[in-house]
PDB file of C-alpha atoms in Angstrom:
ATOM      1  CA  MET A  63       9.288  19.242  14.290  1.00 50.00           C
ATOM      2  CA  SER A  64      11.507  21.757  12.520  1.00 54.00           C
ATOM      3  CA  GLU A  65      12.522  21.162   8.919  1.00 55.00           C
ATOM      4  CA  GLN A  66      16.156  20.609   9.900  1.00 60.00           C
ATOM      5  CA  HIS A  67      15.238  17.504  11.919  1.00 81.00           C
ATOM      6  CA  LYS A  68      13.459  15.851   9.029  1.00 92.00           C
ATOM      7  CA  ILE A  69      15.234  13.172   7.056  1.00 94.00           C
ATOM      8  CA  HIS A  70      15.117  13.403   3.271  1.00 94.00           C
ATOM      9  CA  THR A  71      15.536  10.184   1.310  1.00 95.00           C
ATOM     10  CA  VAL A  72      15.316   9.698  -2.435  1.00 96.00           C
ATOM     11  CA  VAL A  73      14.012   6.263  -3.412  1.00 97.00           C
ATOM     12  CA  ASP A  74      13.171   4.519  -6.662  1.00 97.00           C
ATOM     13  CA  ILE A  75       9.915   2.587  -6.901  1.00 97.00           C
ATOM     14  CA  TYR A  76       8.872   0.866 -10.119  1.00 96.00           C
ATOM     15  CA  GLY A  77      10.976   3.161 -12.268  1.00 95.00           C
ATOM     16  CA  ASN A  78       9.961   6.448 -10.651  1.00 95.00           C
ATOM     17  CA  THR A  79      11.890   8.564  -8.171  1.00 95.00           C
ATOM     18  CA  TYR A  80      10.218   9.704  -4.964  1.00 94.00           C
ATOM     19  CA  LYS A  81      11.490  12.184  -2.404  1.00 91.00           C
ATOM     20  CA  MET A  82      10.479  10.924   1.006  1.00 90.00           C
ATOM     21  CA  VAL A  83      10.532  13.319   3.946  1.00 87.00           C
ATOM     22  CA  GLY A  84       9.978  12.249   7.528  1.00 86.00           C
ATOM     23  CA  THR A  85      11.395  11.151  10.808  1.00 91.00           C
ATOM     24  CA  GLU A  86      12.376   7.657   9.680  1.00 91.00           C
ATOM     25  CA  THR A  87      15.933   6.692   8.806  1.00 93.00           C
ATOM     26  CA  SER A  88      16.948   6.507   5.175  1.00 94.00           C
ATOM     27  CA  GLY A  89      17.500   2.768   5.666  1.00 95.00           C
ATOM     28  CA  HIS A  90      13.897   2.317   6.786  1.00 95.00           C
ATOM     29  CA  MET A  91      12.579   4.320   3.831  1.00 96.00           C
ATOM     30  CA  ARG A  92      14.705   2.352   1.386  1.00 97.00           C
ATOM     31  CA  LEU A  93      13.362  -0.897   2.871  1.00 97.00           C
ATOM     32  CA  VAL A  94       9.782   0.376   2.491  1.00 97.00           C
ATOM     33  CA  ALA A  95      10.515   1.361  -1.131  1.00 97.00           C
ATOM     34  CA  SER A  96      12.057  -2.009  -1.963  1.00 98.00           C
ATOM     35  CA  ILE A  97       9.053  -3.866  -0.509  1.00 97.00           C
ATOM     36  CA  VAL A  98       6.584  -1.708  -2.498  1.00 97.00           C
ATOM     37  CA  ASP A  99       8.676  -2.141  -5.659  1.00 97.00           C
ATOM     38  CA  SER A 100       8.759  -5.945  -5.217  1.00 98.00           C
ATOM     39  CA  LYS A 101       5.028  -6.169  -4.531  1.00 96.00           C
ATOM     40  CA  MET A 102       4.279  -4.078  -7.644  1.00 97.00           C
ATOM     41  CA  ARG A 103       6.437  -6.362  -9.790  1.00 97.00           C
ATOM     42  CA  GLU A 104       4.754  -9.473  -8.347  1.00 97.00           C
ATOM     43  CA  ILE A 105       1.252  -8.116  -8.966  1.00 95.00           C
ATOM     44  CA  ASN A 106       2.220  -6.909 -12.447  1.00 96.00           C
ATOM     45  CA  ALA A 107       3.482 -10.407 -13.305  1.00 97.00           C
ATOM     46  CA  LEU A 108       0.044 -11.798 -12.375  1.00 93.00           C
ATOM     47  CA  ASN A 109      -1.942  -8.974 -14.052  1.00 91.00           C
ATOM     48  CA  PRO A 110       0.180  -7.559 -16.872  1.00 95.00           C
ATOM     49  CA  SER A 111      -2.713  -5.578 -18.368  1.00 95.00           C
ATOM     50  CA  LEU A 112      -3.173  -3.300 -15.325  1.00 93.00           C
ATOM     51  CA  ASP A 113      -2.134   0.325 -15.680  1.00 93.00           C
ATOM     52  CA  GLN A 114       0.322   1.677 -13.147  1.00 92.00           C
ATOM     53  CA  ALA A 115      -2.268   3.505 -11.025  1.00 93.00           C
ATOM     54  CA  LYS A 116      -4.423   0.386 -10.606  1.00 94.00           C
ATOM     55  CA  LEU A 117      -1.327  -1.740 -10.031  1.00 95.00           C
ATOM     56  CA  ALA A 118      -0.260   0.619  -7.240  1.00 94.00           C
ATOM     57  CA  VAL A 119      -3.782   0.624  -5.730  1.00 96.00           C
ATOM     58  CA  LEU A 120      -3.740  -3.190  -5.634  1.00 95.00           C
ATOM     59  CA  THR A 121      -0.256  -3.058  -4.099  1.00 95.00           C
ATOM     60  CA  ALA A 122      -1.558  -0.692  -1.421  1.00 95.00           C
ATOM     61  CA  SER A 123      -4.512  -3.041  -0.818  1.00 96.00           C
ATOM     62  CA  ASN A 124      -2.116  -5.959  -0.468  1.00 95.00           C
ATOM     63  CA  ALA A 125      -0.044  -4.034   2.092  1.00 94.00           C
ATOM     64  CA  VAL A 126      -3.124  -2.981   4.092  1.00 96.00           C
ATOM     65  CA  HIS A 127      -4.319  -6.589   4.044  1.00 95.00           C
ATOM     66  CA  ASP A 128      -0.936  -7.739   5.435  1.00 95.00           C
ATOM     67  CA  TYR A 129      -1.172  -5.053   8.128  1.00 95.00           C
ATOM     68  CA  LEU A 130      -4.684  -6.110   9.197  1.00 95.00           C
ATOM     69  CA  LYS A 131      -3.690  -9.799   9.284  1.00 95.00           C
ATOM     70  CA  LEU A 132      -0.651  -9.038  11.468  1.00 95.00           C
ATOM     71  CA  LYS A 133      -2.825  -6.882  13.728  1.00 94.00           C
ATOM     72  CA  GLU A 134      -5.362  -9.725  14.088  1.00 93.00           C
ATOM     73  CA  GLN A 135      -2.549 -12.131  15.011  1.00 92.00           C
ATOM     74  CA  VAL A 136      -1.255  -9.697  17.659  1.00 89.00           C
ATOM     75  CA  GLU A 137      -4.724  -9.192  19.158  1.00 88.00           C
TER      76      GLU A 137
ATOM     77  CA  MET B 261      -8.098 -24.125  -4.052  1.00 50.00           C
ATOM     78  CA  SER B 262     -10.832 -24.547  -6.640  1.00 54.00           C
ATOM     79  CA  GLU B 263     -12.467 -21.507  -8.223  1.00 55.00           C
ATOM     80  CA  GLN B 264     -15.796 -22.223  -6.491  1.00 60.00           C
ATOM     81  CA  HIS B 265     -14.230 -21.673  -3.050  1.00 81.00           C
ATOM     82  CA  LYS B 266     -12.888 -18.254  -3.914  1.00 92.00           C
ATOM     83  CA  ILE B 267     -14.750 -15.198  -2.734  1.00 94.00           C
ATOM     84  CA  HIS B 268     -15.386 -12.452  -5.270  1.00 94.00           C
ATOM     85  CA  THR B 269     -15.862  -8.927  -3.949  1.00 95.00           C
ATOM     86  CA  VAL B 270     -16.315  -5.730  -5.940  1.00 96.00           C
ATOM     87  CA  VAL B 271     -14.923  -2.677  -4.167  1.00 97.00           C
ATOM     88  CA  ASP B 272     -14.571   0.994  -5.010  1.00 97.00           C
ATOM     89  CA  ILE B 273     -11.254   2.701  -4.309  1.00 97.00           C
ATOM     90  CA  TYR B 274     -10.730   6.348  -5.187  1.00 96.00           C
ATOM     91  CA  GLY B 275     -13.390   6.335  -7.863  1.00 95.00           C
ATOM     92  CA  ASN B 276     -12.383   3.092  -9.556  1.00 95.00           C
ATOM     93  CA  THR B 277     -13.985  -0.329  -9.282  1.00 95.00           C
ATOM     94  CA  TYR B 278     -11.826  -3.355  -8.484  1.00 94.00           C
ATOM     95  CA  LYS B 279     -12.809  -6.998  -8.556  1.00 91.00           C
ATOM     96  CA  MET B 280     -11.050  -8.718  -5.682  1.00 90.00           C
ATOM     97  CA  VAL B 281     -10.761 -12.501  -5.693  1.00 87.00           C
ATOM     98  CA  GLY B 282      -9.427 -14.505  -2.779  1.00 87.00           C
ATOM     99  CA  THR B 283     -10.091 -16.427   0.359  1.00 90.00           C
ATOM    100  CA  GLU B 284     -10.934 -13.420   2.535  1.00 91.00           C
ATOM    101  CA  THR B 285     -14.484 -12.437   3.418  1.00 93.00           C
ATOM    102  CA  SER B 286     -16.164  -9.636   1.509  1.00 94.00           C
ATOM    103  CA  GLY B 287     -16.250  -7.670   4.776  1.00 95.00           C
ATOM    104  CA  HIS B 288     -12.465  -7.911   5.100  1.00 95.00           C
ATOM    105  CA  MET B 289     -11.928  -6.833   1.494  1.00 95.00           C
ATOM    106  CA  ARG B 290     -14.305  -3.891   1.898  1.00 97.00           C
ATOM    107  CA  LEU B 291     -12.413  -2.823   5.036  1.00 97.00           C
ATOM    108  CA  VAL B 292      -9.099  -3.029   3.140  1.00 97.00           C
ATOM    109  CA  ALA B 293     -10.591  -0.967   0.298  1.00 97.00           C
ATOM    110  CA  SER B 294     -11.962   1.695   2.649  1.00 98.00           C
ATOM    111  CA  ILE B 295      -8.576   2.049   4.384  1.00 97.00           C
ATOM    112  CA  VAL B 296      -6.748   2.403   1.030  1.00 97.00           C
ATOM    113  CA  ASP B 297      -9.365   4.897  -0.194  1.00 97.00           C
ATOM    114  CA  SER B 298      -9.026   6.996   2.999  1.00 98.00           C
ATOM    115  CA  LYS B 299      -5.212   6.957   2.871  1.00 96.00           C
ATOM    116  CA  MET B 300      -5.280   8.053  -0.792  1.00 97.00           C
ATOM    117  CA  ARG B 301      -7.601  10.956   0.047  1.00 97.00           C
ATOM    118  CA  GLU B 302      -5.385  12.012   2.982  1.00 97.00           C
ATOM    119  CA  ILE B 303      -2.204  11.925   0.884  1.00 95.00           C
ATOM    120  CA  ASN B 304      -3.949  13.719  -1.990  1.00 96.00           C
ATOM    121  CA  ALA B 305      -5.015  16.500   0.382  1.00 97.00           C
ATOM    122  CA  LEU B 306      -1.355  17.005   1.348  1.00 93.00           C
ATOM    123  CA  ASN B 307      -0.002  16.641  -2.223  1.00 91.00           C
ATOM    124  CA  PRO B 308      -2.760  17.690  -4.634  1.00 95.00           C
ATOM    125  CA  SER B 309      -0.393  17.822  -7.628  1.00 95.00           C
ATOM    126  CA  LEU B 310       0.425  14.081  -7.563  1.00 93.00           C
ATOM    127  CA  ASP B 311      -0.977  11.927 -10.341  1.00 93.00           C
ATOM    128  CA  GLN B 312      -3.013   8.909  -9.341  1.00 92.00           C
ATOM    129  CA  ALA B 313      -0.228   6.371  -9.930  1.00 93.00           C
ATOM    130  CA  LYS B 314       2.241   8.243  -7.688  1.00 94.00           C
ATOM    131  CA  LEU B 315      -0.483   8.882  -5.127  1.00 95.00           C
ATOM    132  CA  ALA B 316      -1.198   5.151  -4.983  1.00 94.00           C
ATOM    133  CA  VAL B 317       2.532   4.315  -4.740  1.00 96.00           C
ATOM    134  CA  LEU B 318       2.858   6.674  -1.765  1.00 95.00           C
ATOM    135  CA  THR B 319      -0.257   5.106  -0.243  1.00 95.00           C
ATOM    136  CA  ALA B 320       1.318   1.666  -0.650  1.00 95.00           C
ATOM    137  CA  SER B 321       4.528   2.981   0.947  1.00 96.00           C
ATOM    138  CA  ASN B 322       2.540   4.369   3.853  1.00 95.00           C
ATOM    139  CA  ALA B 323       0.827   0.991   4.374  1.00 94.00           C
ATOM    140  CA  VAL B 324       4.133  -0.930   4.206  1.00 96.00           C
ATOM    141  CA  HIS B 325       5.619   1.540   6.695  1.00 95.00           C
ATOM    142  CA  ASP B 326       2.693   0.899   9.091  1.00 95.00           C
ATOM    143  CA  TYR B 327       3.200  -2.846   8.642  1.00 95.00           C
ATOM    144  CA  LEU B 328       6.933  -2.669   9.433  1.00 95.00           C
ATOM    145  CA  LYS B 329       6.327  -0.472  12.497  1.00 95.00           C
ATOM    146  CA  LEU B 330       3.719  -2.896  13.843  1.00 95.00           C
ATOM    147  CA  LYS B 331       6.080  -5.809  13.174  1.00 94.00           C
ATOM    148  CA  GLU B 332       8.872  -4.028  15.073  1.00 93.00           C
ATOM    149  CA  GLN B 333       6.516  -3.473  18.022  1.00 92.00           C
ATOM    150  CA  VAL B 334       5.548  -7.141  18.052  1.00 89.00           C
ATOM    151  CA  GLU B 335       9.159  -8.294  17.915  1.00 88.00           C
TER     152      GLU B 335
END
């Protein structure tokens, strides 16, 4: 895909700005960002001593877990 | 659920050790950890200048994106 067909979206997740580039709509990317942001805040509330890298790793683990559970349900 | 029914699993993700506690099997948690670890390594290869916190946030975003796409397919 040529650069001109890529969609650039700037999102804010947990106080940092990220430039997302891809084929998804800006609305989709903002939804993804808001879900990640919410999950990070939830996990931080339960584990306030975690640094941001570990918090984000646990957030990623949570999201992968949700994905695998949905996949199991589908199959 | 009482503490004795929770399953404790120690996993390694991107060089750090995490103690996971929950109702999932250790096998499930190790699969989740290996997927997160692989995604982090893939994203790092594409963006070697990212710090670990941002790398993990992008990994979480990638996993949430996959989840939403699968959910769309199911619906």
